[in-house]
Amino acid sequence: MSLALVNCSVIPCDGSPAIDDAVVVLDGNRIEAVDTRAALEPLLRERADNLTQHDLGGRWVMPGLMDMHVHLSLALPGPAQLASRLETDMAVTVRAYRNALDGLNAGVTFMRTLGDMRFVDLELKRAINAGVIVGPRLFCAGQAVIITGGHGFGSGSSLEADGPDGFRQAVRKQLRAGADVIKVAITGGIAGEYEQIRDSQATYAEMEAACQAAHNAGRRITAHAGSALAIAEGIRAGLDCVEHGYFLDQPTVDTMANKGVYLVPTLSVSRGEEYMRRIGCPQWMIDKSLRAGEDHLRSYQMALAAGVPMAMGTDMLPADPYDGTLAVYREVEWMVEGGMPHAAALRAATLSAAELCQVDADLGSVTPGKLADLVAMPANPLENIRALRGIDTVMKDGAIVRDGCY
Ligand SMILES: [Zn+2]
């Protein structure tokens, strides 16, 4: 029996217009055809005996969301980080898995993990891919590579290293564990008590060694980065992508646009006061975060105007309660509120993310031949981005994970 999704509108997210009164025909875990009901009626009739029609009740269908900045074992400074110090391996695994599953149910069918404890992201990826447990597709960095005392030290999700040889070896340890992408921290950040966001951390030689080790293995490399100075150096050293980009300037965004270096802006991290208070983050962290907010938004807008390729990332748990909704929906809304057109924001959360991870041949749009990772919601997110909050139906790999239609 194959499956056809009927009575829906489709937003393909590949640049083509939305299709009203659409049908999506699946062949196993892949999309076989997407078109109007009228165009596909002959196919539906021909297959009538071995095709189940799933009525989506007029919902809007788009590709599954892809969150480019997740820490499945996230434990921010405050009670969460203190508690995490006493966790056993099993406890970390259960917590990280729960976070992955909650994200999937919220419609995030793909997560790029950028620093997790004890390689829990890679272990979960193996179990999910083997069909042992249900979960989102994971694209993993393992541990973040940082300088001694650098951004994220003490979080349990990073590996300290120094000098080009140290960085090269630390990257190779991630590759040995099966990393799909490499993450380094090259400046300070919000969640570090003894550092400023602008502080340069990794040296040029360290960044260059890390980039070379990643590229030699055919992996892309991204950096947690705050200042324009460090980002410009990092790009010269070979970075493919930049996380946050709190303090960008015009020459740097121009270089990013020219070289096709991605920005994952993670706008939520500098505007989530209620979230940080609720989870008990220390006051110094809240102050630092909110102080960066204005520059962060300005940097994002500068990058947007310059045409820097962008993908959506929360740097939170995608399904974390945030600002009256979930972090992943709010992040897309922040991108729109900052000036990105609706269609571009949906693309940043799907096809652009797939391109960043070089999995766009299989994922990121509702296109015949691609894997059937889809979400559906009652309202049209091209008209009102808040429609994403209504996602109630999730399909991954051709299987319905959550069904809001009953
Ligand atoms: Zn992060």
XYZ file of N, CA, C and O in Angstrom, residues 83-180:
392
model
N 23.027 20.476 37.906
C 22.443 19.129 37.939
C 23.147 18.207 36.954
O 23.357 17.023 37.229
N 23.558 18.766 35.816
C 24.161 17.918 34.775
C 25.497 17.344 35.232
O 25.941 16.318 34.735
N 26.146 18.008 36.191
C 27.457 17.521 36.659
C 27.336 16.190 37.391
O 28.306 15.466 37.545
N 26.132 15.891 37.873
C 25.939 14.636 38.613
C 25.299 13.550 37.749
O 25.032 12.457 38.226
N 25.041 13.888 36.497
C 24.339 12.925 35.643
C 25.206 11.750 35.241
O 26.375 11.913 34.883
N 24.606 10.592 35.242
C 25.274 9.419 34.688
C 25.148 9.464 33.164
O 24.353 10.223 32.618
N 25.913 8.607 32.493
C 25.793 8.517 31.025
C 24.357 8.198 30.630
O 23.826 8.750 29.668
N 23.750 7.291 31.380
C 22.380 6.901 31.049
C 21.422 8.072 31.189
O 20.549 8.279 30.356
N 21.613 8.861 32.240
C 20.713 9.994 32.461
C 20.857 11.023 31.337
O 19.865 11.587 30.869
N 22.092 11.262 30.902
C 22.310 12.206 29.792
C 21.617 11.688 28.532
O 20.966 12.444 27.806
N 21.738 10.388 28.299
C 21.157 9.799 27.089
C 19.636 9.931 27.091
O 19.033 10.316 26.088
N 19.036 9.624 28.218
C 17.576 9.704 28.309
C 17.109 11.147 28.119
O 16.170 11.429 27.375
N 17.801 12.078 28.751
C 17.418 13.490 28.652
C 17.578 13.979 27.208
O 16.681 14.635 26.650
N 18.714 13.651 26.595
C 18.966 14.101 25.219
C 17.950 13.479 24.264
O 17.466 14.135 23.332
N 17.612 12.230 24.499
C 16.644 11.576 23.606
C 15.270 12.215 23.732
O 14.596 12.472 22.738
N 14.890 12.499 24.953
C 13.597 13.157 25.168
C 13.550 14.500 24.426
O 12.556 14.864 23.797
N 14.660 15.232 24.482
C 14.726 16.525 23.798
C 14.625 16.356 22.280
O 13.993 17.163 21.593
N 15.258 15.305 21.770
C 15.201 15.052 20.321
C 13.773 14.709 19.900
O 13.266 15.200 18.888
N 13.130 13.888 20.703
C 11.767 13.443 20.392
C 10.767 14.602 20.476
O 9.895 14.746 19.622
N 10.915 15.430 21.497
C 10.029 16.600 21.616
C 10.189 17.511 20.394
O 9.212 18.063 19.886
N 11.425 17.653 19.933
C 11.672 18.472 18.746
C 11.008 17.876 17.516
O 10.390 18.591 16.723
N 11.126 16.580 17.370
C 10.497 15.913 16.218
C 8.987 16.119 16.239
O 8.380 16.453 15.218
N 8.384 15.955 17.397
C 6.935 16.137 17.502
C 6.511 17.580 17.217
O 5.380 17.828 16.798
N 7.442 18.510 17.419
C 7.155 19.915 17.098
C 7.369 20.202 15.614
O 7.139 21.323 15.160
N 7.844 19.214 14.873
C 8.009 19.389 13.430
C 9.443 19.531 12.967
O 9.704 19.772 11.792
N 10.389 19.385 13.897
C 11.804 19.488 13.515
C 12.287 18.080 13.163
O 12.629 17.290 14.032
N 12.303 17.800 11.879
C 12.636 16.449 11.426
C 14.134 16.259 11.253
O 14.595 15.159 11.011
N 14.888 17.365 11.379
C 16.349 17.318 11.168
C 16.999 18.308 12.117
O 16.571 19.453 12.220
N 18.034 17.859 12.814
C 18.768 18.760 13.710
C 20.259 18.638 13.458
O 20.779 17.528 13.378
N 20.909 19.779 13.350
C 22.370 19.794 13.316
C 22.816 20.060 14.746
O 22.519 21.120 15.307
N 23.465 19.089 15.377
C 23.887 19.261 16.767
C 25.311 19.807 16.779
O 26.177 19.317 16.070
N 25.529 20.850 17.599
C 26.814 21.560 17.552
C 27.545 21.555 18.884
O 28.110 22.559 19.294
N 27.556 20.421 19.560
C 28.271 20.323 20.819
C 27.391 19.633 21.840
O 26.409 20.203 22.305
N 27.725 18.393 22.118
C 26.942 17.635 23.082
C 27.852 16.828 23.990
O 29.005 16.566 23.676
N 27.292 16.449 25.135
C 28.060 15.712 26.131
C 28.308 14.272 25.697
O 27.390 13.616 25.203
N 29.489 13.813 25.916
C 29.837 12.381 25.838
C 29.384 11.717 24.532
O 28.967 10.565 24.525
N 29.407 12.479 23.442
C 29.018 11.956 22.117
C 27.604 11.384 22.095
O 27.287 10.499 21.301
N 26.740 11.910 22.963
C 25.375 11.380 23.027
C 24.623 11.630 21.711
O 23.774 10.832 21.305
N 24.978 12.737 21.028
C 24.304 13.032 19.745
C 24.605 11.948 18.715
O 23.714 11.474 17.999
N 25.874 11.549 18.654
C 26.272 10.526 17.664
C 25.665 9.166 17.997
O 25.266 8.412 17.104
N 25.577 8.880 19.277
C 25.004 7.589 19.700
C 23.514 7.550 19.363
O 23.005 6.539 18.857
N 22.822 8.663 19.620
C 21.393 8.720 19.283
C 21.197 8.620 17.778
O 20.290 7.946 17.300
N 22.069 9.283 17.019
C 21.956 9.232 15.562
C 22.036 7.782 15.075
O 21.232 7.350 14.250
N 22.984 7.044 15.618
C 23.126 5.642 15.185
C 21.870 4.840 15.497
O 21.386 4.071 14.679
N 21.343 5.028 16.688
C 20.149 4.266 17.092
C 18.925 4.660 16.263
O 18.126 3.804 15.885
N 18.810 5.947 15.957
C 17.676 6.410 15.142
C 17.812 5.871 13.719
O 16.867 5.332 13.148
N 19.009 5.989 13.149
C 19.211 5.518 11.774
C 19.033 4.011 11.645
O 18.628 3.513 10.596
N 19.338 3.288 12.728
C 19.183 1.829 12.694
C 17.737 1.409 12.944
O 17.406 0.230 12.874
N 16.883 2.399 13.266
C 15.481 2.082 13.508
C 15.214 1.515 14.896
O 14.137 0.984 15.162
N 16.185 1.637 15.784
C 16.013 1.141 17.152
C 15.059 2.045 17.933
O 14.247 1.583 18.723
N 15.198 3.363 17.702
C 14.304 4.324 18.337
C 13.821 5.317 17.279
O 14.469 5.499 16.250
N 12.680 5.948 17.567
C 12.144 6.975 16.658
C 12.751 8.312 17.039
O 12.837 8.651 18.215
N 13.186 9.066 16.040
C 13.741 10.386 16.336
C 13.979 11.166 15.069
O 13.775 10.647 13.971
N 14.401 12.413 15.214
C 14.692 13.234 14.033
C 15.991 12.768 13.372
O 16.771 12.030 13.977
N 16.216 13.196 12.157
C 17.536 12.964 11.553
C 18.526 13.856 12.283
O 18.249 15.030 12.530
N 19.668 13.313 12.643
C 20.685 14.090 13.346
C 21.929 14.209 12.473
O 22.330 13.252 11.804
N 22.508 15.398 12.505
C 23.709 15.718 11.740
C 24.646 16.339 12.773
O 24.394 17.444 13.255
N 25.676 15.604 13.174
C 26.290 15.860 14.480
C 27.741 16.340 14.438
O 28.540 15.867 13.643
N 28.040 17.219 15.380
C 29.410 17.698 15.543
C 30.158 16.975 16.660
O 31.365 17.152 16.794
N 29.473 16.179 17.474
C 30.150 15.618 18.648
C 30.418 16.725 19.643
O 29.503 17.437 20.053
N 31.696 16.900 20.027
C 32.042 17.979 20.956
C 32.498 19.216 20.178
O 33.090 19.092 19.094
N 32.267 20.385 20.749
C 32.814 21.614 20.165
C 34.282 21.707 20.555
O 34.650 21.420 21.695
N 35.117 22.118 19.605
C 36.546 22.272 19.887
C 36.808 23.713 20.316
O 36.455 24.660 19.590
N 37.398 23.867 21.505
C 37.606 25.210 22.082
C 39.017 25.312 22.673
O 39.669 24.287 22.893
N 39.463 26.541 22.921
C 40.752 26.711 23.602
C 40.565 26.393 25.091
O 39.436 26.349 25.589
N 41.644 26.183 25.787
C 41.565 25.964 27.231
C 40.853 27.149 27.886
O 41.235 28.297 27.668
N 39.784 26.852 28.599
C 38.997 27.913 29.240
C 38.148 28.695 28.253
O 37.583 29.729 28.604
N 38.047 28.203 27.017
C 37.307 28.927 25.982
C 35.801 28.769 26.111
O 35.302 28.150 27.067
N 35.069 29.301 25.137
C 33.621 29.335 25.224
C 33.027 27.933 25.354
O 33.256 27.078 24.509
N 32.284 27.734 26.418
C 31.624 26.454 26.635
C 32.413 25.499 27.516
O 31.989 24.366 27.719
N 33.544 25.960 28.065
C 34.286 25.044 28.950
C 33.436 24.766 30.188
O 32.663 25.605 30.636
N 33.537 23.562 30.677
C 32.773 23.219 31.874
C 31.345 22.812 31.574
O 30.616 22.388 32.463
N 30.919 22.931 30.295
C 29.554 22.542 29.946
C 29.483 21.043 29.687
O 28.401 20.473 29.597
N 30.636 20.421 29.539
C 30.659 18.987 29.257
C 30.463 18.668 27.790
O 30.549 17.513 27.389
N 30.222 19.696 26.971
C 29.941 19.422 25.560
C 31.036 19.933 24.641
O 30.838 20.074 23.447
N 32.203 20.221 25.236
C 33.304 20.743 24.423
C 34.604 20.034 24.784
O 34.701 19.381 25.822
N 35.588 20.186 23.908
C 36.905 19.590 24.130
C 37.935 20.710 24.045
O 38.023 21.396 23.025
N 38.690 20.911 25.126
C 39.697 21.967 25.145
C 40.962 21.509 24.432
O 41.406 20.367 24.608
N 41.538 22.408 23.629
C 42.779 22.102 22.916
C 43.516 23.410 22.681
O 42.916 24.488 22.706
N 44.833 23.330 22.479
C 45.617 24.544 22.241
C 46.653 24.315 21.162
O 47.229 23.223 21.062
N 46.890 25.366 20.404
C 47.885 25.312 19.339
C 47.333 24.578 18.135
O 46.372 23.815 18.240
N 47.950 24.800 16.971
C 47.443 24.149 15.749
C 47.430 22.626 15.852
O 46.457 21.984 15.424
N 48.469 22.051 16.441
C 48.484 20.583 16.564
C 47.356 20.100 17.462
O 46.708 19.096 17.194
N 47.143 20.837 18.555
C 46.072 20.476 19.477
C 44.710 20.562 18.813
O 43.858 19.691 18.983
N 44.501 21.628 18.045
C 43.217 21.792 17.362
C 43.010 20.693 16.328
O 41.915 20.144 16.186
N 44.100 20.392 15.593
C 43.998 19.352 14.561
C 43.610 18.023 15.209
O 42.708 17.321 14.742
N 44.263 17.716 16.316
C 43.958 16.444 16.974
C 42.544 16.430 17.548
O 41.835 15.426 17.453
N 42.118 17.550 18.103
C 40.765 17.606 18.679
C 39.711 17.425 17.591
O 38.693 16.749 17.803
N 39.951 18.009 16.418
C 39.023 17.820 15.295
C 39.022 16.358 14.876
O 37.957 15.761 14.650
N 40.211 15.772 14.793
C 40.296 14.363 14.370
C 39.573 13.444 15.352
O 39.024 12.413 14.958
N 39.570 13.818 16.633
C 38.832 13.000 17.619
C 37.332 13.033 17.330
O 36.631 12.045 17.540
N 36.841 14.168 16.848
C 35.412 14.243 16.487
C 35.152 13.393 15.239
O 34.151 12.683 15.156
N 36.080 13.481 14.287
C 35.923 12.693 13.056
C 35.955 11.202 13.372
O 35.177 10.409 12.838
N 36.850 10.826 14.270
C 36.964 9.420 14.674
C 35.657 8.925 15.302
O 35.259 7.777 15.127
N 34.991 9.822 16.025
C 33.726 9.437 16.670
C 32.562 9.423 15.680
O 31.470 8.972 16.017
N 32.804 9.953 14.468
C 31.752 9.913 13.443
C 31.083 11.242 13.162
O 29.968 11.275 12.629
N 31.761 12.346 13.492
C 31.131 13.667 13.304
C 30.836 13.940 11.827
O 31.612 13.594 10.946
N 29.681 14.593 11.594
C 29.271 14.979 10.238
C 29.729 16.391 9.905
O 29.769 16.792 8.746
